[in-house]
PDB file of C-alpha atoms in Angstrom:
ATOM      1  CA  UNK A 140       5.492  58.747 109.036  1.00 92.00           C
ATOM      2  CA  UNK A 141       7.515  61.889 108.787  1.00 95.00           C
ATOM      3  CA  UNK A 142       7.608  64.317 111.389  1.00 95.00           C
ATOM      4  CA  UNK A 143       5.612  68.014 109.943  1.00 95.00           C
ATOM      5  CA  UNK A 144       4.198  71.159 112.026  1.00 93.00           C
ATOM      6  CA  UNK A 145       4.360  71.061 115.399  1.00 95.00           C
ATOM      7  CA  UNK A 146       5.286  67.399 116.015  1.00 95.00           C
ATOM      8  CA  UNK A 147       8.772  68.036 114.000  1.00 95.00           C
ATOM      9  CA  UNK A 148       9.350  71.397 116.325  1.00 95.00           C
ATOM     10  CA  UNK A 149       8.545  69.530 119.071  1.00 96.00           C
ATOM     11  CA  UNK A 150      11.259  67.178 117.802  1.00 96.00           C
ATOM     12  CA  UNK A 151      13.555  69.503 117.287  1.00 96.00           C
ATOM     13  CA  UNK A 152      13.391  71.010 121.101  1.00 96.00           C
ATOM     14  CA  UNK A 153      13.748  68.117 122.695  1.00 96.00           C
ATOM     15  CA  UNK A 154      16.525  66.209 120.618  1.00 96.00           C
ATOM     16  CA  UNK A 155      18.615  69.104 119.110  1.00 95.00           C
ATOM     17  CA  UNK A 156      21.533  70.634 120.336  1.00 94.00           C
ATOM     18  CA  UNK A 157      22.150  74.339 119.413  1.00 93.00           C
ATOM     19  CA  UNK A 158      19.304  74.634 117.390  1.00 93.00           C
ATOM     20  CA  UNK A 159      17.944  77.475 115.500  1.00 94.00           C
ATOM     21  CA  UNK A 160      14.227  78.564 116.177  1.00 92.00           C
ATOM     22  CA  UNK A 161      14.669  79.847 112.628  1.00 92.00           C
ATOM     23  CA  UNK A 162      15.766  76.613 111.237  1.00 94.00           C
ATOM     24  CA  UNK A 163      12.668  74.440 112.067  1.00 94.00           C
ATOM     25  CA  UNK A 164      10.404  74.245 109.188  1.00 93.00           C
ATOM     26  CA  UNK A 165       7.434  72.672 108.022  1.00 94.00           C
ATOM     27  CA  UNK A 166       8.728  68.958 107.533  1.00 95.00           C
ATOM     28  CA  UNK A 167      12.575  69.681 107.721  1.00 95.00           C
ATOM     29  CA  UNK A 168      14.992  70.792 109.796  1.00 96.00           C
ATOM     30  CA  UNK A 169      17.773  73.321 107.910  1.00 96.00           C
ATOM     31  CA  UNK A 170      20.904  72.040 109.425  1.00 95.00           C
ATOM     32  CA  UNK A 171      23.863  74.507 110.126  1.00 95.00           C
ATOM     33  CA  UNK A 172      27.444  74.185 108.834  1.00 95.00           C
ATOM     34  CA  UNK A 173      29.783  74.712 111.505  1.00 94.00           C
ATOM     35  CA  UNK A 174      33.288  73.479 109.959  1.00 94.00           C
ATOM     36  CA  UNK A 175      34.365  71.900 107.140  1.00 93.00           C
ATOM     37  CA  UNK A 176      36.811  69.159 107.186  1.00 92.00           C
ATOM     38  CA  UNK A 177      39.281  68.631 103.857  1.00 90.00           C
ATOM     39  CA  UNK A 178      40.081  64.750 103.770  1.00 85.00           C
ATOM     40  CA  UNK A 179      43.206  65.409 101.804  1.00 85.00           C
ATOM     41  CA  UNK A 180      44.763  67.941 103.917  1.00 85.00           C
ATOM     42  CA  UNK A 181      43.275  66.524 106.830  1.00 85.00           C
ATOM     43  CA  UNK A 182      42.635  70.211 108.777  1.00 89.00           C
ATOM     44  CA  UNK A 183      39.320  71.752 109.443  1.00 90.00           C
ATOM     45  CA  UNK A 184      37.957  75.415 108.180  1.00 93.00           C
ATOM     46  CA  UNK A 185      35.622  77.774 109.320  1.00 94.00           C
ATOM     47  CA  UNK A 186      35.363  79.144 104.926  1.00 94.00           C
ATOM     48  CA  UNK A 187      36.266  76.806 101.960  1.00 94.00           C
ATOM     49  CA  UNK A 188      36.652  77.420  98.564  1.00 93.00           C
ATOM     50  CA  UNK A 189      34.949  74.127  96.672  1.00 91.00           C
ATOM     51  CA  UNK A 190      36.536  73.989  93.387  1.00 91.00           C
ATOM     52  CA  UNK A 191      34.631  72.324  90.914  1.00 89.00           C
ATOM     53  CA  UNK A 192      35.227  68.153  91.262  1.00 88.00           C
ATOM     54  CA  UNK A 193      36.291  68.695  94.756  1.00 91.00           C
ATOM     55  CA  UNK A 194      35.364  66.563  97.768  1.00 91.00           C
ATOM     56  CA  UNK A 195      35.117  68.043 101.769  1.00 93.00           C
ATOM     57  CA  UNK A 196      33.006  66.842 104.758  1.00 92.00           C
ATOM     58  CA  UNK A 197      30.761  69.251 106.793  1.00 94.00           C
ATOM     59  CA  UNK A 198      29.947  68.785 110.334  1.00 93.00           C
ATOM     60  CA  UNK A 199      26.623  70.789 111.717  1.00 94.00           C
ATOM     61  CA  UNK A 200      26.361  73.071 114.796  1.00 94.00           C
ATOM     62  CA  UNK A 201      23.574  70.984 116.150  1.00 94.00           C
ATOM     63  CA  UNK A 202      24.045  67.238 117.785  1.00 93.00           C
ATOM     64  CA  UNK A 203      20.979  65.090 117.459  1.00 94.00           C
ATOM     65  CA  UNK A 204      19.724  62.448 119.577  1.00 94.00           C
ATOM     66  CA  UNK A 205      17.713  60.095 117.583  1.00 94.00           C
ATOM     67  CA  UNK A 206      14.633  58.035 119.532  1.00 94.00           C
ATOM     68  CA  UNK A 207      14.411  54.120 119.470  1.00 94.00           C
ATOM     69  CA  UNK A 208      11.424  55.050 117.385  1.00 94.00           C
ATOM     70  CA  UNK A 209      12.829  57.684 115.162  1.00 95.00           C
ATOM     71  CA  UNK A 210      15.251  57.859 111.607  1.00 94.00           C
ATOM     72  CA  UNK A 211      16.960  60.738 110.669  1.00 95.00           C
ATOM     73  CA  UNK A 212      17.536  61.702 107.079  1.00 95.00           C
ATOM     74  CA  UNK A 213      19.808  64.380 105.218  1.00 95.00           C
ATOM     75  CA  UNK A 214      18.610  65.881 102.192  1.00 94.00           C
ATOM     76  CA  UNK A 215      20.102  68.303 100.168  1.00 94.00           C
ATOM     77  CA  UNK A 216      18.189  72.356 100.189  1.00 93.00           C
ATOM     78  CA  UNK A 217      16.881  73.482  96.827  1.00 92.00           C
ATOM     79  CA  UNK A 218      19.514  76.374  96.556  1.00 91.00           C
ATOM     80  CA  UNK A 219      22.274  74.063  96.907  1.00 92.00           C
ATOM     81  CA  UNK A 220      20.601  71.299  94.412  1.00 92.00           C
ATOM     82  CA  UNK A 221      20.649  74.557  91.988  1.00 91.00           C
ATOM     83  CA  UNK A 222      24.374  75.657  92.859  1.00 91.00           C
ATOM     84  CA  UNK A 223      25.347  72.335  91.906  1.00 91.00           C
ATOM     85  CA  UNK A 224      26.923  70.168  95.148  1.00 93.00           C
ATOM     86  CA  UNK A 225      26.070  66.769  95.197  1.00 92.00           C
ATOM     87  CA  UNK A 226      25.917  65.029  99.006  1.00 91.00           C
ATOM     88  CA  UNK A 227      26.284  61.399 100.180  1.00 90.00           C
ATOM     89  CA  UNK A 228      24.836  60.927 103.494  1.00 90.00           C
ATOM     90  CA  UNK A 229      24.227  57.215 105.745  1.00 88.00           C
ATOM     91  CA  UNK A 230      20.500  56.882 107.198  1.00 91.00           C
ATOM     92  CA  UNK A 231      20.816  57.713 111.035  1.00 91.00           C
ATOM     93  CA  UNK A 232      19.309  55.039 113.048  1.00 92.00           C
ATOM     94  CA  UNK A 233      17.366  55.421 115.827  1.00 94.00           C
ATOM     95  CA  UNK A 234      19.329  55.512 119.277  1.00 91.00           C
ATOM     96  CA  UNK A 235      22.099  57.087 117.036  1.00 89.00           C
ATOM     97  CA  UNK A 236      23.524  60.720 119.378  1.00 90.00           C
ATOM     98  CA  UNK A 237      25.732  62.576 116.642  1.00 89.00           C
ATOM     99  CA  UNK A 238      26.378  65.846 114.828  1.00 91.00           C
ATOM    100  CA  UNK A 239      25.069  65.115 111.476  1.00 92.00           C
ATOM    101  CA  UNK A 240      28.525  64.472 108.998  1.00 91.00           C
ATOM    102  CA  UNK A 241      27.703  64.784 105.393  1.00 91.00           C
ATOM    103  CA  UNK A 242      30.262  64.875 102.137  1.00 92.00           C
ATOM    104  CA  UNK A 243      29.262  66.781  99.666  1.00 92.00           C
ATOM    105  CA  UNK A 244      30.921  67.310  96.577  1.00 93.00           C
ATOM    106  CA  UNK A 245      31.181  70.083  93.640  1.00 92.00           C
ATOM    107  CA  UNK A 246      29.394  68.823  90.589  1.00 90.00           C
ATOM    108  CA  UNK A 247      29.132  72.393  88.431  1.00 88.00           C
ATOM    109  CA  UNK A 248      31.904  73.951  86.746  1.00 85.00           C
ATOM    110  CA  UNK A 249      31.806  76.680  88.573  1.00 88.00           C
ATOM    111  CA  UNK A 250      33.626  77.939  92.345  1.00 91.00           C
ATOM    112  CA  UNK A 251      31.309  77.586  95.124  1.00 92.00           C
ATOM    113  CA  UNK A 252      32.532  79.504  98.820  1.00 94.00           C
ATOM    114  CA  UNK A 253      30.524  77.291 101.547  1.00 93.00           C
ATOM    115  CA  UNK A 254      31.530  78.469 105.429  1.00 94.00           C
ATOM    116  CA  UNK A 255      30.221  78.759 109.289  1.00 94.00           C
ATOM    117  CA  UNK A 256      26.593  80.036 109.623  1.00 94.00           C
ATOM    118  CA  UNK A 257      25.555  78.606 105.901  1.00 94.00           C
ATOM    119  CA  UNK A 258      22.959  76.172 105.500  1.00 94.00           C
ATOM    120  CA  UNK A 259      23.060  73.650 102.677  1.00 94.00           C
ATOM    121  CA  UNK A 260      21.788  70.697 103.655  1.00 95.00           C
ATOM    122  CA  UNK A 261      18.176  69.620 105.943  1.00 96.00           C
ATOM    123  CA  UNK A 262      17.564  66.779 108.156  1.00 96.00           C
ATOM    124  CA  UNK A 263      13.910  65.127 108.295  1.00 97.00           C
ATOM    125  CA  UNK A 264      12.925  62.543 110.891  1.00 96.00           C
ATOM    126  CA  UNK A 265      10.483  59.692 110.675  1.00 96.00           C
ATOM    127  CA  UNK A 266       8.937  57.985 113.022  1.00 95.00           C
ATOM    128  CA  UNK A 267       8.513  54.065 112.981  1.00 95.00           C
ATOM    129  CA  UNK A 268       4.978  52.755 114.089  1.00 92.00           C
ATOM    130  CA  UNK A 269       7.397  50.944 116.677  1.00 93.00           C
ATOM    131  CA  UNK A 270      10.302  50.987 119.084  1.00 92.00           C
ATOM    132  CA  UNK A 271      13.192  49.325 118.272  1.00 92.00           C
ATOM    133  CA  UNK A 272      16.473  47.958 119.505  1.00 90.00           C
ATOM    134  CA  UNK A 273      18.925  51.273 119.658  1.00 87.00           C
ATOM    135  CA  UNK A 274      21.739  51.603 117.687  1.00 79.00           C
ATOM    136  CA  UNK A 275      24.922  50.960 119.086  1.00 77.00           C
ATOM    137  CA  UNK A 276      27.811  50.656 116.625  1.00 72.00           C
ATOM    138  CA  UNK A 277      31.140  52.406 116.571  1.00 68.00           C
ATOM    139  CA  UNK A 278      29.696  56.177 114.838  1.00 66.00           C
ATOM    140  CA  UNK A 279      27.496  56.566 117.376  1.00 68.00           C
ATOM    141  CA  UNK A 280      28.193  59.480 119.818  1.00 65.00           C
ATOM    142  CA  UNK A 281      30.165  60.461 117.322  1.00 63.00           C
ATOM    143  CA  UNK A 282      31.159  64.930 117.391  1.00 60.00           C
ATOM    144  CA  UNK A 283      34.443  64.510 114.991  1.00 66.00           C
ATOM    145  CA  UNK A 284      35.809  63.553 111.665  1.00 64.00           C
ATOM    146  CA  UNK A 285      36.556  60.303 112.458  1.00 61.00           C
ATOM    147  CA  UNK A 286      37.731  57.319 110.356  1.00 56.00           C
ATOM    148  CA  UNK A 287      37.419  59.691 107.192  1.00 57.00           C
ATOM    149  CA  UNK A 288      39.928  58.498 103.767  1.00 53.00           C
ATOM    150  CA  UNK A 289      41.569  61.137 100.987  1.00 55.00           C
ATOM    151  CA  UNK A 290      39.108  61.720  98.025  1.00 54.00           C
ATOM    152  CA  UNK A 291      40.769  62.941  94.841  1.00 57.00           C
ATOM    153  CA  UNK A 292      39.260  65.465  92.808  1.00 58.00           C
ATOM    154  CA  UNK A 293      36.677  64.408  90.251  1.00 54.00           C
ATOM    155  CA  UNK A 294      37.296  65.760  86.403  1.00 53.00           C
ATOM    156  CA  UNK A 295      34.310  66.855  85.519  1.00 50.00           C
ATOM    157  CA  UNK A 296      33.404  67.973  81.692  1.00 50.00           C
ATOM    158  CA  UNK A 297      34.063  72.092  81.354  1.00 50.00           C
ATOM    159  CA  UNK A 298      30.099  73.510  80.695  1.00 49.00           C
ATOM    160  CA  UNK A 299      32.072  77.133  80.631  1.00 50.00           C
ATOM    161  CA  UNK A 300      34.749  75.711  77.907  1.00 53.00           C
ATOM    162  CA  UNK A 301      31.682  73.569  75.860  1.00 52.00           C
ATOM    163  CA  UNK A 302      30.064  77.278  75.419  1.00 57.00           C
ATOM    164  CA  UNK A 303      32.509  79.182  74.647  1.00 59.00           C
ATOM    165  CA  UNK A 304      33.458  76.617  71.942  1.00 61.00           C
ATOM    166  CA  UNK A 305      29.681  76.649  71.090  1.00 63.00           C
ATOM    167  CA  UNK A 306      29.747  80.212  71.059  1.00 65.00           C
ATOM    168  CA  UNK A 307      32.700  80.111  69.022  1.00 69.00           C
ATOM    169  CA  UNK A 308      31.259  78.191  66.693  1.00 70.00           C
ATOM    170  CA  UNK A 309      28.419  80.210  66.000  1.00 68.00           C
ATOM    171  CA  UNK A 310      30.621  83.485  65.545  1.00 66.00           C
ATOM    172  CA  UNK A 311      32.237  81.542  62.951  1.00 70.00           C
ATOM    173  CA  UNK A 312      29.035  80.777  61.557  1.00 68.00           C
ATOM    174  CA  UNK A 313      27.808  84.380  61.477  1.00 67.00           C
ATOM    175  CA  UNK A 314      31.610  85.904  60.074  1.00 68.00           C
ATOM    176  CA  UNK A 315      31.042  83.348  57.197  1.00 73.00           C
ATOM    177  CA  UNK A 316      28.259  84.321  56.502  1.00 68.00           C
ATOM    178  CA  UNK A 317      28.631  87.966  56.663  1.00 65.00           C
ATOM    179  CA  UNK A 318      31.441  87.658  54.322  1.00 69.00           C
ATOM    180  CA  UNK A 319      29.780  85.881  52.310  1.00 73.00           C
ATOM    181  CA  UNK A 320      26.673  88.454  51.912  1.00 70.00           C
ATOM    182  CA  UNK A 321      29.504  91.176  51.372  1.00 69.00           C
ATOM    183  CA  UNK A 322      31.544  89.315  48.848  1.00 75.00           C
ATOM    184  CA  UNK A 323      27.971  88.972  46.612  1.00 75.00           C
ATOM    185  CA  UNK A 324      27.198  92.549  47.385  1.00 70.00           C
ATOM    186  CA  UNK A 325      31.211  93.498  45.676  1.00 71.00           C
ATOM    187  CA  UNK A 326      30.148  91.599  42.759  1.00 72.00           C
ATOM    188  CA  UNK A 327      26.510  92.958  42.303  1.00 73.00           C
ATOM    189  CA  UNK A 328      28.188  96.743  42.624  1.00 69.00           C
ATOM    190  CA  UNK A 329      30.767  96.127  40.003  1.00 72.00           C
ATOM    191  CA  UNK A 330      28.035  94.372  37.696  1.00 71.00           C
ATOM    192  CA  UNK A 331      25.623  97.050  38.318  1.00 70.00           C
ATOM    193  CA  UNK A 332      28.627 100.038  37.551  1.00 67.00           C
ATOM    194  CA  UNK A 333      29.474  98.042  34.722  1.00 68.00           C
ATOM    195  CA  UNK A 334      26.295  97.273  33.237  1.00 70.00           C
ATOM    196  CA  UNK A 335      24.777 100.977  33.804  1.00 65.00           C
ATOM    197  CA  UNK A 336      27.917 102.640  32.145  1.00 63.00           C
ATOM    198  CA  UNK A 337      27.504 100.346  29.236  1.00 66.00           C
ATOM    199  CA  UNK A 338      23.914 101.390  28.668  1.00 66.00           C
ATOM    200  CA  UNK A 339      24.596 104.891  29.487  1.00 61.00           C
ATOM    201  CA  UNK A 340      27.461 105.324  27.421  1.00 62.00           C
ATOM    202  CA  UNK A 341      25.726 103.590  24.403  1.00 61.00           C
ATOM    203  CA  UNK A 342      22.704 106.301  24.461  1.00 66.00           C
ATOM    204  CA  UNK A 343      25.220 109.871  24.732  1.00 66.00           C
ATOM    205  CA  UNK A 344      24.361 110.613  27.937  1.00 67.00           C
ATOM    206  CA  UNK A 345      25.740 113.706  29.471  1.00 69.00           C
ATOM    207  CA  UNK A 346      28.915 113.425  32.185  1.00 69.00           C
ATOM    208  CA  UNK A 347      26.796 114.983  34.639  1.00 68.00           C
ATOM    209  CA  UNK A 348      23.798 112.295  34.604  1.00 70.00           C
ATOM    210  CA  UNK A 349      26.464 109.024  34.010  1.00 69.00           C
ATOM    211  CA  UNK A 350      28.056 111.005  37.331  1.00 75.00           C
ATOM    212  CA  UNK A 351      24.882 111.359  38.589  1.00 73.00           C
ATOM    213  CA  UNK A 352      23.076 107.749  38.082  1.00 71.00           C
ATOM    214  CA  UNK A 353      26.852 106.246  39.005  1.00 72.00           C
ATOM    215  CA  UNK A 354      26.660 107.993  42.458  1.00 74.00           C
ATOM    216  CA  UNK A 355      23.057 106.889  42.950  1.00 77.00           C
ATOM    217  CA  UNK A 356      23.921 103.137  42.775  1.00 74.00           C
ATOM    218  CA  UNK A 357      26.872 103.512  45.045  1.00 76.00           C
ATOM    219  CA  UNK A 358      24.318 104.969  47.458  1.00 77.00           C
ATOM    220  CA  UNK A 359      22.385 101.908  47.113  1.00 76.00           C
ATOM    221  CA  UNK A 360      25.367  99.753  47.327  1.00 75.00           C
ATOM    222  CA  UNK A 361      26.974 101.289  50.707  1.00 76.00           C
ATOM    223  CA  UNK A 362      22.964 101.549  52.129  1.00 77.00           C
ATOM    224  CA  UNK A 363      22.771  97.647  51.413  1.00 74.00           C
ATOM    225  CA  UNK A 364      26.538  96.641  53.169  1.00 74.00           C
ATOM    226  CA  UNK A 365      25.591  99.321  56.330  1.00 75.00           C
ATOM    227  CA  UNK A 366      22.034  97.338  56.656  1.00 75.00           C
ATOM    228  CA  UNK A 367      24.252  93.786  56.387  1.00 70.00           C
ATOM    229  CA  UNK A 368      26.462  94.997  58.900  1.00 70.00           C
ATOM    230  CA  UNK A 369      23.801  95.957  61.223  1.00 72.00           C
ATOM    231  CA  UNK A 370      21.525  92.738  60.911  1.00 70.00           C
ATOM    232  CA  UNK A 371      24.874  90.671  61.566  1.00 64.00           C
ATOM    233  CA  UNK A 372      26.872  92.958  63.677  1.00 62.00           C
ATOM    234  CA  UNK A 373      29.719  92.111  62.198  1.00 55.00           C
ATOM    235  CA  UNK A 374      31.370  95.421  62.752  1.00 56.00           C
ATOM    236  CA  UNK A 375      32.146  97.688  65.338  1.00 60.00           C
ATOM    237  CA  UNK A 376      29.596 100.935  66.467  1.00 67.00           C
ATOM    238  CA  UNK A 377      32.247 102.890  65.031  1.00 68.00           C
ATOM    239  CA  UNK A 378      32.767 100.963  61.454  1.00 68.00           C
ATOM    240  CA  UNK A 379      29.101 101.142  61.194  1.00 68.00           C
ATOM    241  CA  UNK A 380      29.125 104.858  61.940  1.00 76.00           C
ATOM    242  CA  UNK A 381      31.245 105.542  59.316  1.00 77.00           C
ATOM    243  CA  UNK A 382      29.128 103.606  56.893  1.00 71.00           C
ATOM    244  CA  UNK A 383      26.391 105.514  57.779  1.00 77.00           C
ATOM    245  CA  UNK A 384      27.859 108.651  57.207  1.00 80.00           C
ATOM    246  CA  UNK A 385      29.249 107.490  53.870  1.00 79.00           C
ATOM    247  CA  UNK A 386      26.207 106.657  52.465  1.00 76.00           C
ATOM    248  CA  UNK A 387      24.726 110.016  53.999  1.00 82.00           C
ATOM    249  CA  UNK A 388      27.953 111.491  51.598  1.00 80.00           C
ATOM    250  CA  UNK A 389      26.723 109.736  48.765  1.00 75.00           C
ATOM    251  CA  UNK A 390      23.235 110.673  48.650  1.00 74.00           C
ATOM    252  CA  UNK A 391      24.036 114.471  49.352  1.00 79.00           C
ATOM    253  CA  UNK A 392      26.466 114.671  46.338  1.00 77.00           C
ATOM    254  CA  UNK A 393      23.794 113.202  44.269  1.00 72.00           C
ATOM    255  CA  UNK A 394      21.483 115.245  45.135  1.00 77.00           C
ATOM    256  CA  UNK A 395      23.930 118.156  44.449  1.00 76.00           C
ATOM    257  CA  UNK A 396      25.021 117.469  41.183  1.00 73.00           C
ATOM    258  CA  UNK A 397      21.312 117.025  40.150  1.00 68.00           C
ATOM    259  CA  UNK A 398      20.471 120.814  41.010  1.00 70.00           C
ATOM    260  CA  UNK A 399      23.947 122.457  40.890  1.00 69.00           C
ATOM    261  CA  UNK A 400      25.420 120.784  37.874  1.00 62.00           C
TER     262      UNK A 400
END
């Protein structure tokens, strides 16, 4: 069974070197990070920056000295599992005296900064129903990077470059379509102009109502593009602004040369 409550804390205080009160919790122990070992430049570092695809090792602050009776297993903590490292860890057999030696690996596309003090991996412990014969191969007792091999980085796909192509995409999608809303809007005004003057010529209207009736559908016209622009946001605050105020322009002159005309 796995160790929980008081039986894991107990555990902990008798098998743990430099452990953290704080650490122990309800059915894990939070291991801490205190270096961090590159395999390819073979030196050790207090703060590393994990680039996405890299590899590194981690060696804990605590040494643990497993029982004849007792496993040890690493698990990754739930922030970490969300940041995006991955983790390859052996089972640690009971008899087994170590600081716990874990690889973990970037799997997101994104920087992660791990250093001294952190905490991104947690060690449970469970107890056989039995004692058994200790281990005693050549890891055991073991406090350093030992016997550890160059990993290269991993290539992994580009999430930020598969949105922004995404998002790209989509922008496309929306200028196309914008355009195309404006490009029928053109050719309504100039039917609409066209077809009014027509009709308005062919029944002797005065100058001042053609001006007037012309001016009205140009309000229309620049009220319809400044409502496209602003469903699509195709344009700028500013080129929206002025939209605004032209159509403001519009309907004002109208309105003048009804009563002052």
């Amino acid at each position: 069974m796995y160790l929980a409550g008081n039986d894991l804390n107990s555990f902990v205080k008798e098998n743990v070197d430099g452990y953290r009160e704080g650490s122990i919790g309800i059915v894990s122990y939070d291991l801490i990070i205190n270096e961090i070992y590159d395999p390819n430049e073979k030196a050790t570092y207090e703060r590393y920056q994990l680039n996405p695809g890299d590899t590194v090792f981690v060696g804990s602050n605590e040494t643990v000295s497993f029982p004849d009776d007792c496993l040890g297993f690493v698990n990754l903590r739930n922030s970490a599992v969300r940041m995006g490292i991955g983790f390859y860890s052996p089972v640690y057999h009971p008899g087994h005296r170590t600081r716990i030696f874990t690889r973990i690996k970037n799997e997101s596309s994104d920087i992660i900064m791990i250093e001294r003090g952190q905490s991104v991996l947690s060690l449970m412990i469970y107890q056989l129903d039995h004692h058994v014969e200790p281990y005693s191969g050549k890891y055991t007792d073991q406090f350093d990077f030992a016997n550890v091999h160059k990993f290269e980085s991993t290539k992994l796909p580009d999430v930020v470059r598969l949105e922004k192509a995404a998002k790209k995409i989509e922008d496309s999608e929306q200028s196309i379509y914008g355009n195309v809303m404006t490009i029928m809007t053109i050719f309504i005004a100039i039917f609409s102009i066209v077809n009014l003057n027509m009709g308005l010529f062919g029944k002797n209207m005065s100058l001042k109502n053609i001006m007037i009736y012309n001016d009205v559908i140009l309000t229309g016209i620049s009220l319809l593009v400044t409502l496209i622009s602003v469903m699509l946001g195709k344009h700028s605050k500013m080129s929206t602004s002025m939209l605004c105020r032209i159509t403001i322009v519009l309907f004002v002159v109208a309105i003048l040369m009804y009563f002052l005309m």
